[in-house]
Short mmCIF file of C-alpha atoms in Angstrom, two decimals:
data_model
loop_
_atom_site.label_atom_id
_atom_site.label_comp_id
_atom_site.label_asym_id
_atom_site.label_seq_id
_atom_site.Cartn_x
_atom_site.Cartn_y
_atom_site.Cartn_z
CA UNK A 1 -0.01 0.24 0.12
CA UNK A 2 2.79 2.39 1.04
CA UNK A 3 4.40 1.95 -2.77
CA UNK A 4 1.27 2.33 -4.29
CA UNK A 5 0.44 5.70 -2.29
CA UNK A 6 3.94 6.73 -3.33
CA UNK A 7 3.35 5.83 -7.24
CA UNK A 8 -0.23 7.38 -7.19
CA UNK A 9 1.52 10.77 -5.50
CA UNK A 10 3.94 10.65 -8.47
CA UNK A 11 1.51 10.20 -11.40
CA UNK A 12 -0.96 12.74 -10.34
CA UNK A 13 1.29 15.51 -8.45
CA UNK A 14 3.16 15.41 -12.07
CA UNK A 15 0.05 15.40 -14.13
CA UNK A 16 -1.32 18.24 -12.53
CA UNK A 17 1.82 20.08 -12.41
CA UNK A 18 2.29 19.64 -16.35
CA UNK A 19 -1.29 20.53 -16.91
CA UNK A 20 -0.71 23.71 -14.83
CA UNK A 21 2.18 24.36 -16.37
CA UNK A 22 1.08 24.09 -20.23
CA UNK A 23 -2.23 25.72 -19.04
CA UNK A 24 -4.49 23.28 -19.68
CA UNK A 25 -5.25 22.27 -16.49
CA UNK A 26 -9.03 22.56 -15.16
CA UNK A 27 -10.18 21.06 -11.55
CA UNK A 28 -13.35 19.64 -13.16
CA UNK A 29 -11.68 17.99 -15.90
CA UNK A 30 -9.63 16.13 -13.46
CA UNK A 31 -12.22 15.27 -10.87
CA UNK A 32 -14.36 13.90 -14.15
CA UNK A 33 -11.55 11.91 -15.65
CA UNK A 34 -11.15 10.14 -11.74
CA UNK A 35 -14.53 9.53 -11.32
CA UNK A 36 -14.57 8.18 -14.74
CA UNK A 37 -11.60 5.93 -13.60
CA UNK A 38 -12.67 4.73 -10.34
CA UNK A 39 -16.46 4.76 -10.19
CA UNK A 40 -17.02 1.66 -12.82
CA UNK A 41 -15.27 -0.93 -11.53
CA UNK A 42 -16.08 0.58 -8.09
CA UNK A 43 -19.58 0.11 -8.45
CA UNK A 44 -18.79 -3.46 -10.22
CA UNK A 45 -17.31 -4.61 -6.90
CA UNK A 46 -19.76 -3.11 -4.60
CA UNK A 47 -22.48 -4.48 -6.51
CA UNK A 48 -20.37 -8.11 -6.43
CA UNK A 49 -20.13 -7.83 -2.91
CA UNK A 50 -24.00 -7.34 -2.11
CA UNK A 51 -24.68 -10.31 -4.32
CA UNK A 52 -22.13 -12.79 -2.11
CA UNK A 53 -22.45 -11.26 1.27
CA UNK A 54 -25.50 -12.73 2.36
CA UNK A 55 -24.46 -15.94 1.46
CA UNK A 56 -20.80 -16.11 2.94
CA UNK A 57 -21.63 -13.88 6.22
CA UNK A 58 -22.36 -15.97 9.12
CA UNK A 59 -23.96 -14.03 11.57
CA UNK A 60 -26.72 -11.33 11.33
CA UNK A 61 -24.63 -9.10 13.72
CA UNK A 62 -21.94 -9.20 11.21
CA UNK A 63 -24.22 -8.73 8.24
CA UNK A 64 -25.68 -5.40 9.96
CA UNK A 65 -21.89 -4.26 10.12
CA UNK A 66 -21.29 -5.10 6.38
CA UNK A 67 -24.50 -2.87 6.07
CA UNK A 68 -22.76 0.00 7.54
CA UNK A 69 -19.87 -0.24 5.76
CA UNK A 70 -21.77 -0.55 2.68
CA UNK A 71 -23.33 2.97 3.75
CA UNK A 72 -20.10 4.64 4.28
CA UNK A 73 -17.79 2.88 1.46
CA UNK A 74 -19.21 4.72 -1.34
CA UNK A 75 -18.77 7.91 0.56
CA UNK A 76 -14.79 7.47 0.23
CA UNK A 77 -14.71 7.70 3.88
CA UNK A 78 -14.23 3.83 4.95
CA UNK A 79 -10.90 4.53 6.48
CA UNK A 80 -12.56 6.38 9.13
CA UNK A 81 -15.12 3.94 9.99
CA UNK A 82 -12.60 0.95 10.39
CA UNK A 83 -10.33 3.46 12.36
CA UNK A 84 -13.54 4.18 14.79
CA UNK A 85 -14.07 -0.15 14.67
CA UNK A 86 -10.57 -0.97 15.78
CA UNK A 87 -10.36 -2.74 19.05
CA UNK A 88 -10.74 -5.46 20.89
CA UNK A 89 -14.60 -6.65 20.13
CA UNK A 90 -13.27 -5.57 16.30
CA UNK A 91 -14.57 -8.10 13.93
CA UNK A 92 -11.96 -10.04 12.23
CA UNK A 93 -10.40 -8.90 8.64
CA UNK A 94 -12.62 -11.59 6.73
CA UNK A 95 -15.32 -10.64 8.34
CA UNK A 96 -15.14 -6.98 6.48
CA UNK A 97 -15.98 -7.11 2.74
CA UNK A 98 -15.18 -3.74 1.98
CA UNK A 99 -12.04 -3.70 4.66
CA UNK A 100 -9.81 -3.29 1.22
CA UNK A 101 -11.65 0.46 0.43
CA UNK A 102 -9.61 2.38 3.31
CA UNK A 103 -6.94 2.57 0.88
CA UNK A 104 -8.97 4.11 -1.89
CA UNK A 105 -10.84 6.25 0.39
CA UNK A 106 -7.13 7.71 1.53
CA UNK A 107 -6.36 7.78 -2.19
CA UNK A 108 -9.70 9.70 -2.82
CA UNK A 109 -9.27 12.04 -0.26
CA UNK A 110 -6.29 13.20 -1.64
CA UNK A 111 -7.14 13.48 -4.78
CA UNK A 112 -9.69 15.82 -3.56
CA UNK A 113 -7.16 17.83 -1.92
CA UNK A 114 -4.03 17.93 -4.26
CA UNK A 115 -5.75 19.53 -7.09
CA UNK A 116 -6.57 22.61 -5.24
CA UNK A 117 -3.31 22.62 -3.49
CA UNK A 118 -1.00 22.51 -6.41
CA UNK A 119 -3.49 25.24 -7.94
CA UNK A 120 -2.71 27.60 -4.70
CA UNK A 121 0.88 26.59 -4.91
CA UNK A 122 1.27 27.44 -8.71
CA UNK A 123 -0.31 30.88 -7.94
CA UNK A 124 1.80 31.22 -4.94
CA UNK A 125 4.38 30.76 -7.52
CA UNK A 126 3.22 33.54 -9.87
CA UNK A 127 2.43 30.93 -12.44
CA UNK A 128 5.29 28.56 -11.89
CA UNK A 129 6.62 25.90 -9.74
CA UNK A 130 9.74 26.58 -7.93
CA UNK A 131 12.13 26.80 -4.70
CA UNK A 132 9.04 27.76 -2.95
CA UNK A 133 7.14 25.01 -4.01
CA UNK A 134 9.64 22.32 -2.85
CA UNK A 135 9.98 23.72 0.57
CA UNK A 136 6.12 23.78 1.02
CA UNK A 137 6.29 20.06 0.01
CA UNK A 138 9.28 19.12 1.89
CA UNK A 139 7.64 20.93 5.26
CA UNK A 140 4.63 19.32 4.72
CA UNK A 141 5.95 15.59 3.93
CA UNK A 142 8.12 16.54 7.34
CA UNK A 143 5.17 17.20 9.46
CA UNK A 144 3.21 14.33 8.14
CA UNK A 145 5.49 11.71 8.70
CA UNK A 146 6.57 13.07 11.63
CA UNK A 147 3.06 12.77 12.68
CA UNK A 148 2.73 8.81 11.19
CA UNK A 149 5.71 8.19 13.60
CA UNK A 150 4.09 9.61 16.56
CA UNK A 151 0.60 8.18 15.51
CA UNK A 152 1.75 4.74 15.19
CA UNK A 153 0.01 2.46 18.05
CA UNK A 154 0.59 -1.28 17.99
CA UNK A 155 -1.84 -1.14 21.02
CA UNK A 156 -5.49 -0.07 20.14
CA UNK A 157 -6.63 2.15 17.28
CA UNK A 158 -3.78 3.35 15.07
CA UNK A 159 -4.38 6.68 13.09
CA UNK A 160 -1.38 6.64 11.73
CA UNK A 161 -2.55 3.82 9.49
CA UNK A 162 -5.92 5.22 8.55
CA UNK A 163 -5.50 8.92 8.43
CA UNK A 164 -4.91 10.51 5.46
CA UNK A 165 -2.61 13.39 7.10
CA UNK A 166 -0.35 10.72 8.23
CA UNK A 167 -0.05 9.11 5.05
CA UNK A 168 0.17 12.28 2.95
CA UNK A 169 3.80 12.32 2.99
CA UNK A 170 3.96 9.09 0.60
CA UNK A 171 2.01 10.81 -2.25
CA UNK A 172 4.31 13.98 -1.58
CA UNK A 173 7.51 11.68 -1.72
CA UNK A 174 5.68 10.35 -4.94
CA UNK A 175 5.44 13.73 -6.62
CA UNK A 176 9.12 14.89 -5.17
CA UNK A 177 10.93 11.77 -7.27
CA UNK A 178 11.68 12.53 -10.47
CA UNK A 179 10.72 16.17 -11.94
CA UNK A 180 9.42 17.29 -8.40
CA UNK A 181 7.88 20.67 -7.99
CA UNK A 182 10.88 22.47 -8.90
#
């Protein structure tokens, strides 16, 4: 997952950067391309999971939790649900058909913020990325990584695992690789 987030950051940040520099970037176009890429397979997965779940989930209480997951997953907030459910009385991973969606939720939360943040950096840099953009990116990376280390918890809930602000360093690191923001 960590490598996936770095690769995603590399691709998306550099795609947005290139679009801004070429004066052909549109936030609306970016979001519509993301939706067209993510939603069709996502909806197939949700429908297939709904079709199979009644036959594989062993108890009504687990099915009730499944319905809660099914309601929050399309909102791309399942990472927060799974964080809140962590603990002694939590279900086993194989009893959570939507558990894998926490990564997609974090990625979509990144996609919600990244274009706007890069657009702001681009405007602060007066139509270009440069030293200021790199300094801000490195500061954000350092803060996110420090938080990820500080909030990694091996006993109980682990915000560093599920919260996007503590995963942001991975996306930023990817964006700084190669062409970076300079």
